[in-house]
Amino acid sequence: MQEPTLLLLTALADEPRHGYAIAREVEAISTGRVKMRTGTLYGALERLLQQGLIEVHKEEVVDSRLRRTYTLTSPGRAALAAEAERIAATAREATRRLKVSGKAATA
Amino acid sequence: MQEPTLLLLTALADEPRHGYAIAREVEAISTGRVKMRTGTLYGALERLLQQGLIEVHKEEVVDSRLRRTYTLTSPGRAALAAEAERIAATAREATRRLKVSGKAATA
DNA sequence: CGGCATATGTCGGTGACCGACGTATGCTGT
DNA sequence: ACAGCATACGTCGGTCACCGACATATGCCG
């Protein structure tokens, strides 16, 4: 799972959001670092729907245009939790190793 | 930066290693989850060399065959540290949001 | 009434990763 | 003796997530 997808799921973790709101939220979470392109966004949304990690929460017409709101499913929440734990473990290990070798040789 | 690359860099963080040793180490770090294919391995090695994140540490002939050992460069160490911090922050945020919404609605 | 934020979507290209294949040596078990 | 496995390095074609550009439409502000 790549960073944009992970951030997308994270953006949906606290409350349901529609596409454009997700894009803004992802930028906020990553402190401006990751700007989600619409190509990535709607592609990922479609993929995650098919994988069952997210689902359509609500469909409403706003300003005569359709707005779809998405939520995490239970498997989606589980997948995000698992992924978060995995990458946290990897980050810890990386940091630990950098410290260890930093003591021996600051090359 | 994707997971295999991150793990490769992590495998080099404590001491220099040659290709095959990296592959084994990556598997160990990820507790067997990620098995680095040679295609990914040597491709990534080549890419990281060109990016200046790693460098050839030693070249020696073992059993009449060349063995190249790689190390992290200073930029490589910095990149790994930065990446580790970034993903740790993302993981924290994901976990926090899951907890927050878990209290309000365990949907 | 021009331009920007909001909002959703498509399409072609790139690049990291995957899977399969190729090659070679040394050790171990039978 | 030799089959098979671990060790060790590498190439090549395919896939798929992501990117960048384009298309479309509304509401609001100046």
mmCIF file of N, CA, C and O (backbone and C1' of nucleotides) in Angstrom, chain A residues 1-30 33-56 68-73 76-77 79-81 83 87, chain B residues 90-91 93-94 97-98, chain C residues 8, chain D residues 17-19:
data_model
loop_
_atom_site.group_PDB
_atom_site.id
_atom_site.type_symbol
_atom_site.label_atom_id
_atom_site.label_comp_id
_atom_site.label_asym_id
_atom_site.label_seq_id
_atom_site.Cartn_x
_atom_site.Cartn_y
_atom_site.Cartn_z
ATOM 1 N N MET A 1 0.832 -1.199 0.000
ATOM 2 C CA MET A 1 0.000 0.000 0.000
ATOM 3 C C MET A 1 0.866 1.248 0.000
ATOM 4 O O MET A 1 1.730 1.406 0.843
ATOM 5 N N GLN A 2 0.578 2.143 -0.951
ATOM 6 C CA GLN A 2 1.399 3.327 -1.080
ATOM 7 C C GLN A 2 0.873 4.488 -0.251
ATOM 8 O O GLN A 2 -0.245 4.450 0.245
ATOM 9 N N GLU A 3 1.674 5.516 -0.169
ATOM 10 C CA GLU A 3 1.346 6.631 0.713
ATOM 11 C C GLU A 3 0.024 7.324 0.374
ATOM 12 O O GLU A 3 -0.786 7.547 1.283
ATOM 13 N N PRO A 4 -0.239 7.676 -0.885
ATOM 14 C CA PRO A 4 -1.507 8.329 -1.206
ATOM 15 C C PRO A 4 -2.714 7.532 -0.744
ATOM 16 O O PRO A 4 -3.655 8.099 -0.168
ATOM 17 N N THR A 5 -2.704 6.233 -0.957
ATOM 18 C CA THR A 5 -3.805 5.369 -0.532
ATOM 19 C C THR A 5 -3.939 5.353 0.985
ATOM 20 O O THR A 5 -5.044 5.449 1.524
ATOM 21 N N LEU A 6 -2.812 5.239 1.662
ATOM 22 C CA LEU A 6 -2.820 5.230 3.122
ATOM 23 C C LEU A 6 -3.405 6.526 3.667
ATOM 24 O O LEU A 6 -4.211 6.516 4.606
ATOM 25 N N LEU A 7 -3.019 7.639 3.068
ATOM 26 C CA LEU A 7 -3.516 8.937 3.506
ATOM 27 C C LEU A 7 -5.005 9.084 3.211
ATOM 28 O O LEU A 7 -5.752 9.677 3.992
ATOM 29 N N LEU A 8 -5.420 8.539 2.079
ATOM 30 C CA LEU A 8 -6.843 8.569 1.727
ATOM 31 C C LEU A 8 -7.667 7.850 2.795
ATOM 32 O O LEU A 8 -8.667 8.388 3.291
ATOM 33 N N LEU A 9 -7.229 6.669 3.162
ATOM 34 C CA LEU A 9 -7.911 5.895 4.197
ATOM 35 C C LEU A 9 -7.898 6.642 5.528
ATOM 36 O O LEU A 9 -8.897 6.654 6.261
ATOM 37 N N THR A 10 -6.775 7.256 5.824
ATOM 38 C CA THR A 10 -6.646 8.017 7.078
ATOM 39 C C THR A 10 -7.615 9.196 7.091
ATOM 40 O O THR A 10 -8.203 9.525 8.123
ATOM 41 N N ALA A 11 -7.796 9.815 5.919
ATOM 42 C CA ALA A 11 -8.708 10.953 5.802
ATOM 43 C C ALA A 11 -10.158 10.538 6.068
ATOM 44 O O ALA A 11 -10.982 11.352 6.478
ATOM 45 N N LEU A 12 -10.450 9.281 5.853
ATOM 46 C CA LEU A 12 -11.803 8.774 6.089
ATOM 47 C C LEU A 12 -11.963 8.150 7.471
ATOM 48 O O LEU A 12 -13.053 7.729 7.852
ATOM 49 N N ALA A 13 -10.880 8.098 8.234
ATOM 50 C CA ALA A 13 -10.893 7.363 9.507
ATOM 51 C C ALA A 13 -11.740 8.027 10.584
ATOM 52 O O ALA A 13 -12.334 7.349 11.417
ATOM 53 N N ASP A 14 -11.822 9.357 10.581
ATOM 54 C CA ASP A 14 -12.598 9.996 11.641
ATOM 55 C C ASP A 14 -14.045 10.268 11.247
ATOM 56 O O ASP A 14 -14.940 10.179 12.065
ATOM 57 N N GLU A 15 -14.261 10.597 9.957
ATOM 58 C CA GLU A 15 -15.639 10.812 9.515
ATOM 59 C C GLU A 15 -15.753 10.662 8.001
ATOM 60 O O GLU A 15 -14.765 10.784 7.286
ATOM 61 N N PRO A 16 -16.976 10.413 7.485
ATOM 62 C CA PRO A 16 -17.192 10.253 6.050
ATOM 63 C C PRO A 16 -16.869 11.560 5.315
ATOM 64 O O PRO A 16 -17.122 12.649 5.843
ATOM 65 N N ARG A 17 -16.304 11.412 4.124
ATOM 66 C CA ARG A 17 -15.962 12.591 3.330
ATOM 67 C C ARG A 17 -16.193 12.307 1.843
ATOM 68 O O ARG A 17 -16.105 11.177 1.409
ATOM 69 N N HIS A 18 -16.444 13.351 1.093
ATOM 70 C CA HIS A 18 -16.561 13.194 -0.359
ATOM 71 C C HIS A 18 -15.206 13.480 -0.998
ATOM 72 O O HIS A 18 -14.280 13.967 -0.335
ATOM 73 N N GLY A 19 -15.089 13.140 -2.276
ATOM 74 C CA GLY A 19 -13.819 13.182 -2.997
ATOM 75 C C GLY A 19 -12.957 14.410 -2.784
ATOM 76 O O GLY A 19 -11.812 14.313 -2.337
ATOM 77 N N TYR A 20 -13.515 15.533 -3.086
ATOM 78 C CA TYR A 20 -12.749 16.775 -2.984
ATOM 79 C C TYR A 20 -12.306 17.045 -1.549
ATOM 80 O O TYR A 20 -11.179 17.492 -1.316
ATOM 81 N N ALA A 21 -13.172 16.741 -0.595
ATOM 82 C CA ALA A 21 -12.847 16.936 0.822
ATOM 83 C C ALA A 21 -11.694 16.025 1.235
ATOM 84 O O ALA A 21 -10.838 16.405 2.035
ATOM 85 N N ILE A 22 -11.672 14.820 0.666
ATOM 86 C CA ILE A 22 -10.585 13.876 0.942
ATOM 87 C C ILE A 22 -9.258 14.469 0.484
ATOM 88 O O ILE A 22 -8.265 14.451 1.202
ATOM 89 N N ALA A 23 -9.279 15.022 -0.724
ATOM 90 C CA ALA A 23 -8.066 15.607 -1.296
ATOM 91 C C ALA A 23 -7.515 16.712 -0.393
ATOM 92 O O ALA A 23 -6.303 16.781 -0.141
ATOM 93 N N ARG A 24 -8.417 17.564 0.106
ATOM 94 C CA ARG A 24 -7.975 18.643 0.992
ATOM 95 C C ARG A 24 -7.460 18.096 2.312
ATOM 96 O O ARG A 24 -6.456 18.557 2.852
ATOM 97 N N GLU A 25 -8.155 17.083 2.821
ATOM 98 C CA GLU A 25 -7.787 16.491 4.104
ATOM 99 C C GLU A 25 -6.411 15.816 4.020
ATOM 100 O O GLU A 25 -5.604 15.929 4.944
ATOM 101 N N VAL A 26 -6.165 15.125 2.898
ATOM 102 C CA VAL A 26 -4.876 14.454 2.704
ATOM 103 C C VAL A 26 -3.754 15.477 2.732
ATOM 104 O O VAL A 26 -2.709 15.259 3.358
ATOM 105 N N GLU A 27 -3.991 16.604 2.113
ATOM 106 C CA GLU A 27 -2.976 17.663 2.100
ATOM 107 C C GLU A 27 -2.746 18.185 3.519
ATOM 108 O O GLU A 27 -1.607 18.436 3.919
ATOM 109 N N ALA A 28 -3.836 18.301 4.268
ATOM 110 C CA ALA A 28 -3.735 18.793 5.649
ATOM 111 C C ALA A 28 -2.976 17.797 6.529
ATOM 112 O O ALA A 28 -2.067 18.180 7.269
ATOM 113 N N ILE A 29 -3.338 16.518 6.413
ATOM 114 C CA ILE A 29 -2.687 15.476 7.223
ATOM 115 C C ILE A 29 -1.186 15.455 6.983
ATOM 116 O O ILE A 29 -0.393 15.342 7.903
ATOM 117 N N SER A 30 -0.818 15.573 5.712
ATOM 118 C CA SER A 30 0.604 15.483 5.357
ATOM 119 C C SER A 30 1.268 16.864 5.440
ATOM 120 O O SER A 30 2.363 17.055 4.903
ATOM 121 N N ARG A 33 2.471 18.320 2.200
ATOM 122 C CA ARG A 33 3.464 17.559 1.438
ATOM 123 C C ARG A 33 2.841 16.812 0.254
ATOM 124 O O ARG A 33 3.377 16.836 -0.855
ATOM 125 N N VAL A 34 1.742 16.143 0.503
ATOM 126 C CA VAL A 34 1.112 15.329 -0.540
ATOM 127 C C VAL A 34 -0.155 15.995 -1.083
ATOM 128 O O VAL A 34 -1.122 16.200 -0.356
ATOM 129 N N LYS A 35 -0.104 16.350 -2.343
ATOM 130 C CA LYS A 35 -1.291 16.887 -3.001
ATOM 131 C C LYS A 35 -1.871 15.788 -3.888
ATOM 132 O O LYS A 35 -1.267 15.385 -4.855
ATOM 133 N N MET A 36 -3.066 15.341 -3.520
ATOM 134 C CA MET A 36 -3.690 14.256 -4.267
ATOM 135 C C MET A 36 -4.230 14.744 -5.595
ATOM 136 O O MET A 36 -5.091 15.616 -5.635
ATOM 137 N N ARG A 37 -3.765 14.159 -6.681
ATOM 138 C CA ARG A 37 -4.275 14.500 -8.012
ATOM 139 C C ARG A 37 -5.597 13.763 -8.195
ATOM 140 O O ARG A 37 -5.807 12.703 -7.616
ATOM 141 N N THR A 38 -6.422 14.347 -9.004
ATOM 142 C CA THR A 38 -7.741 13.734 -9.178
ATOM 143 C C THR A 38 -7.626 12.355 -9.835
ATOM 144 O O THR A 38 -8.424 11.468 -9.551
ATOM 145 N N GLY A 39 -6.638 12.208 -10.681
ATOM 146 C CA GLY A 39 -6.411 10.908 -11.305
ATOM 147 C C GLY A 39 -6.169 9.836 -10.260
ATOM 148 O O GLY A 39 -6.751 8.758 -10.298
ATOM 149 N N THR A 40 -5.297 10.155 -9.305
ATOM 150 C CA THR A 40 -4.983 9.237 -8.214
ATOM 151 C C THR A 40 -6.213 9.031 -7.335
ATOM 152 O O THR A 40 -6.582 7.907 -7.011
ATOM 153 N N LEU A 41 -6.850 10.140 -6.984
ATOM 154 C CA LEU A 41 -7.996 10.115 -6.076
ATOM 155 C C LEU A 41 -9.122 9.213 -6.551
ATOM 156 O O LEU A 41 -9.490 8.253 -5.870
ATOM 157 N N TYR A 42 -9.647 9.499 -7.733
ATOM 158 C CA TYR A 42 -10.818 8.746 -8.191
ATOM 159 C C TYR A 42 -10.450 7.326 -8.607
ATOM 160 O O TYR A 42 -11.264 6.414 -8.490
ATOM 161 N N GLY A 43 -9.221 7.156 -9.064
ATOM 162 C CA GLY A 43 -8.732 5.812 -9.353
ATOM 163 C C GLY A 43 -8.672 4.987 -8.087
ATOM 164 O O GLY A 43 -9.127 3.841 -8.059
ATOM 165 N N ALA A 44 -8.110 5.568 -7.037
ATOM 166 C CA ALA A 44 -7.962 4.877 -5.755
ATOM 167 C C ALA A 44 -9.327 4.593 -5.142
ATOM 168 O O ALA A 44 -9.568 3.499 -4.612
ATOM 169 N N LEU A 45 -10.220 5.561 -5.224
ATOM 170 C CA LEU A 45 -11.577 5.406 -4.695
ATOM 171 C C LEU A 45 -12.259 4.188 -5.331
ATOM 172 O O LEU A 45 -12.846 3.346 -4.639
ATOM 173 N N GLU A 46 -12.167 4.119 -6.644
ATOM 174 C CA GLU A 46 -12.758 3.021 -7.401
ATOM 175 C C GLU A 46 -12.164 1.675 -6.967
ATOM 176 O O GLU A 46 -12.874 0.701 -6.733
ATOM 177 N N ARG A 47 -10.850 1.656 -6.839
ATOM 178 C CA ARG A 47 -10.134 0.444 -6.446
ATOM 179 C C ARG A 47 -10.526 0.001 -5.040
ATOM 180 O O ARG A 47 -10.827 -1.169 -4.804
ATOM 181 N N LEU A 48 -10.563 0.960 -4.107
ATOM 182 C CA LEU A 48 -10.871 0.652 -2.717
ATOM 183 C C LEU A 48 -12.322 0.205 -2.533
ATOM 184 O O LEU A 48 -12.612 -0.635 -1.672
ATOM 185 N N LEU A 49 -13.201 0.734 -3.388
ATOM 186 C CA LEU A 49 -14.594 0.280 -3.362
ATOM 187 C C LEU A 49 -14.657 -1.189 -3.734
ATOM 188 O O LEU A 49 -15.320 -1.992 -3.070
ATOM 189 N N GLN A 50 -13.954 -1.529 -4.808
ATOM 190 C CA GLN A 50 -13.956 -2.918 -5.281
ATOM 191 C C GLN A 50 -13.301 -3.861 -4.282
ATOM 192 O O GLN A 50 -13.661 -5.022 -4.190
ATOM 193 N N GLN A 51 -12.318 -3.335 -3.531
ATOM 194 C CA GLN A 51 -11.647 -4.158 -2.523
ATOM 195 C C GLN A 51 -12.484 -4.247 -1.249
ATOM 196 O O GLN A 51 -12.142 -5.000 -0.337
ATOM 197 N N GLY A 52 -13.513 -3.426 -1.182
ATOM 198 C CA GLY A 52 -14.383 -3.453 -0.009
ATOM 199 C C GLY A 52 -13.817 -2.740 1.207
ATOM 200 O O GLY A 52 -14.299 -2.939 2.318
ATOM 201 N N LEU A 53 -12.805 -1.926 1.010
ATOM 202 C CA LEU A 53 -12.211 -1.212 2.146
ATOM 203 C C LEU A 53 -12.976 0.074 2.462
ATOM 204 O O LEU A 53 -12.930 0.577 3.577
ATOM 205 N N ILE A 54 -13.656 0.590 1.439
ATOM 206 C CA ILE A 54 -14.521 1.750 1.655
ATOM 207 C C ILE A 54 -15.881 1.464 1.004
ATOM 208 O O ILE A 54 -16.002 0.525 0.221
ATOM 209 N N GLU A 55 -16.866 2.281 1.344
ATOM 210 C CA GLU A 55 -18.169 2.142 0.704
ATOM 211 C C GLU A 55 -18.817 3.517 0.600
ATOM 212 O O GLU A 55 -18.408 4.459 1.275
ATOM 213 N N VAL A 56 -19.816 3.606 -0.279
ATOM 214 C CA VAL A 56 -20.515 4.871 -0.438
ATOM 215 C C VAL A 56 -21.415 5.079 0.778
ATOM 216 O O VAL A 56 -22.220 4.222 1.121
ATOM 217 N N ARG A 68 -20.935 12.240 -3.865
ATOM 218 C CA ARG A 68 -20.871 10.939 -3.223
ATOM 219 C C ARG A 68 -19.966 11.049 -2.003
ATOM 220 O O ARG A 68 -18.860 11.571 -2.085
ATOM 221 N N THR A 69 -20.451 10.539 -0.877
ATOM 222 C CA THR A 69 -19.661 10.565 0.354
ATOM 223 C C THR A 69 -19.227 9.136 0.673
ATOM 224 O O THR A 69 -20.012 8.213 0.530
ATOM 225 N N TYR A 70 -17.965 8.984 1.058
ATOM 226 C CA TYR A 70 -17.406 7.658 1.312
ATOM 227 C C TYR A 70 -17.085 7.454 2.786
ATOM 228 O O TYR A 70 -16.803 8.410 3.511
ATOM 229 N N THR A 71 -17.150 6.203 3.222
ATOM 230 C CA THR A 71 -16.762 5.821 4.595
ATOM 231 C C THR A 71 -15.881 4.594 4.549
ATOM 232 O O THR A 71 -15.911 3.840 3.579
ATOM 233 N N LEU A 72 -15.158 4.371 5.616
ATOM 234 C CA LEU A 72 -14.413 3.126 5.768
ATOM 235 C C LEU A 72 -15.397 2.019 6.124
ATOM 236 O O LEU A 72 -16.338 2.241 6.876
ATOM 237 N N THR A 73 -15.158 0.833 5.597
ATOM 238 C CA THR A 73 -15.902 -0.342 6.038
ATOM 239 C C THR A 73 -15.139 -0.944 7.219
ATOM 240 O O THR A 73 -14.030 -0.482 7.538
ATOM 241 N N GLY A 76 -11.973 -2.136 6.064
ATOM 242 C CA GLY A 76 -11.155 -0.957 5.782
ATOM 243 C C GLY A 76 -10.481 -0.422 7.022
ATOM 244 O O GLY A 76 -9.290 -0.093 7.004
ATOM 245 N N ARG A 77 -11.242 -0.346 8.105
ATOM 246 C CA ARG A 77 -10.690 0.106 9.381
ATOM 247 C C ARG A 77 -9.603 -0.845 9.849
ATOM 248 O O ARG A 77 -8.540 -0.411 10.305
ATOM 249 N N ALA A 79 -7.820 -2.880 7.972
ATOM 250 C CA ALA A 79 -6.668 -2.789 7.069
ATOM 251 C C ALA A 79 -5.812 -1.568 7.400
ATOM 252 O O ALA A 79 -4.579 -1.647 7.423
ATOM 253 N N LEU A 80 -6.474 -0.459 7.675
ATOM 254 C CA LEU A 80 -5.752 0.759 8.013
ATOM 255 C C LEU A 80 -4.998 0.598 9.323
ATOM 256 O O LEU A 80 -3.824 0.985 9.436
ATOM 257 N N ALA A 81 -5.661 0.000 10.310
ATOM 258 C CA ALA A 81 -5.023 -0.228 11.606
ATOM 259 C C ALA A 81 -3.795 -1.124 11.451
ATOM 260 O O ALA A 81 -2.728 -0.835 12.001
ATOM 261 N N GLU A 83 -2.035 -1.707 8.706
ATOM 262 C CA GLU A 83 -1.014 -1.015 7.920
ATOM 263 C C GLU A 83 -0.270 0.000 8.779
ATOM 264 O O GLU A 83 0.956 0.114 8.704
ATOM 265 N N ILE A 87 3.820 -0.113 9.421
ATOM 266 C CA ILE A 87 4.779 0.930 9.045
ATOM 267 C C ILE A 87 5.387 1.592 10.282
ATOM 268 O O ILE A 87 6.539 2.011 10.245
ATOM 269 N N THR B 90 2.501 9.662 10.064
ATOM 270 C CA THR B 90 1.287 9.222 9.373
ATOM 271 C C THR B 90 0.615 8.085 10.142
ATOM 272 O O THR B 90 -0.597 8.084 10.327
ATOM 273 N N ALA B 91 1.414 7.150 10.612
ATOM 274 C CA ALA B 91 0.892 6.013 11.368
ATOM 275 C C ALA B 91 0.214 6.490 12.646
ATOM 276 O O ALA B 91 -0.878 6.021 12.992
ATOM 277 N N GLU B 93 -1.127 9.415 13.201
ATOM 278 C CA GLU B 93 -2.366 10.122 12.840
ATOM 279 C C GLU B 93 -3.476 9.138 12.494
ATOM 280 O O GLU B 93 -4.623 9.321 12.902
ATOM 281 N N ALA B 94 -3.135 8.108 11.738
ATOM 282 C CA ALA B 94 -4.124 7.090 11.363
ATOM 283 C C ALA B 94 -4.689 6.419 12.612
ATOM 284 O O ALA B 94 -5.907 6.281 12.763
ATOM 285 N N ARG B 97 -6.977 8.801 14.626
ATOM 286 C CA ARG B 97 -8.288 8.979 14.019
ATOM 287 C C ARG B 97 -9.172 7.746 14.177
ATOM 288 O O ARG B 97 -10.377 7.861 14.364
ATOM 289 N N LEU B 98 -8.569 6.590 14.086
ATOM 290 C CA LEU B 98 -9.334 5.360 14.264
ATOM 291 C C LEU B 98 -9.886 5.285 15.677
ATOM 292 O O LEU B 98 -11.027 4.880 15.888
ATOM 293 P P DT C 8 -17.041 15.465 -5.190
ATOM 294 O "O5'" DT C 8 -17.008 15.102 -6.747
ATOM 295 C "C5'" DT C 8 -18.222 15.093 -7.486
ATOM 296 C "C4'" DT C 8 -17.937 14.678 -8.903
ATOM 297 C "C3'" DT C 8 -17.182 13.344 -9.021
ATOM 298 O "O3'" DT C 8 -17.935 12.430 -9.802
ATOM 299 C "C1'" DT C 8 -16.200 15.007 -10.392
ATOM 300 P P DA D 17 -3.450 -1.098 -8.520
ATOM 301 O "O5'" DA D 17 -2.884 0.149 -7.717
ATOM 302 C "C5'" DA D 17 -1.748 -0.005 -6.886
ATOM 303 C "C4'" DA D 17 -0.886 1.244 -6.925
ATOM 304 C "C3'" DA D 17 -1.633 2.548 -6.624
ATOM 305 O "O3'" DA D 17 -0.870 3.309 -5.701
ATOM 306 C "C1'" DA D 17 -0.526 2.706 -8.734
ATOM 307 P P DC D 18 -1.493 4.649 -5.036
ATOM 308 O "O5'" DC D 18 -0.793 5.780 -5.910
ATOM 309 C "C5'" DC D 18 0.635 5.753 -6.081
ATOM 310 C "C4'" DC D 18 1.014 6.685 -7.210
ATOM 311 C "C3'" DC D 18 0.353 8.066 -7.153
ATOM 312 O "O3'" DC D 18 1.340 9.061 -6.901
ATOM 313 C "C1'" DC D 18 0.395 7.156 -9.369
ATOM 314 P P DC D 19 0.969 10.637 -6.923
ATOM 315 O "O5'" DC D 19 1.278 11.050 -8.433
ATOM 316 C "C5'" DC D 19 2.549 10.734 -9.003
ATOM 317 C "C4'" DC D 19 2.666 11.342 -10.397
ATOM 318 C "C3'" DC D 19 2.194 12.789 -10.484
ATOM 319 O "O3'" DC D 19 3.179 13.549 -11.183
ATOM 320 C "C1'" DC D 19 1.072 11.464 -12.101
#
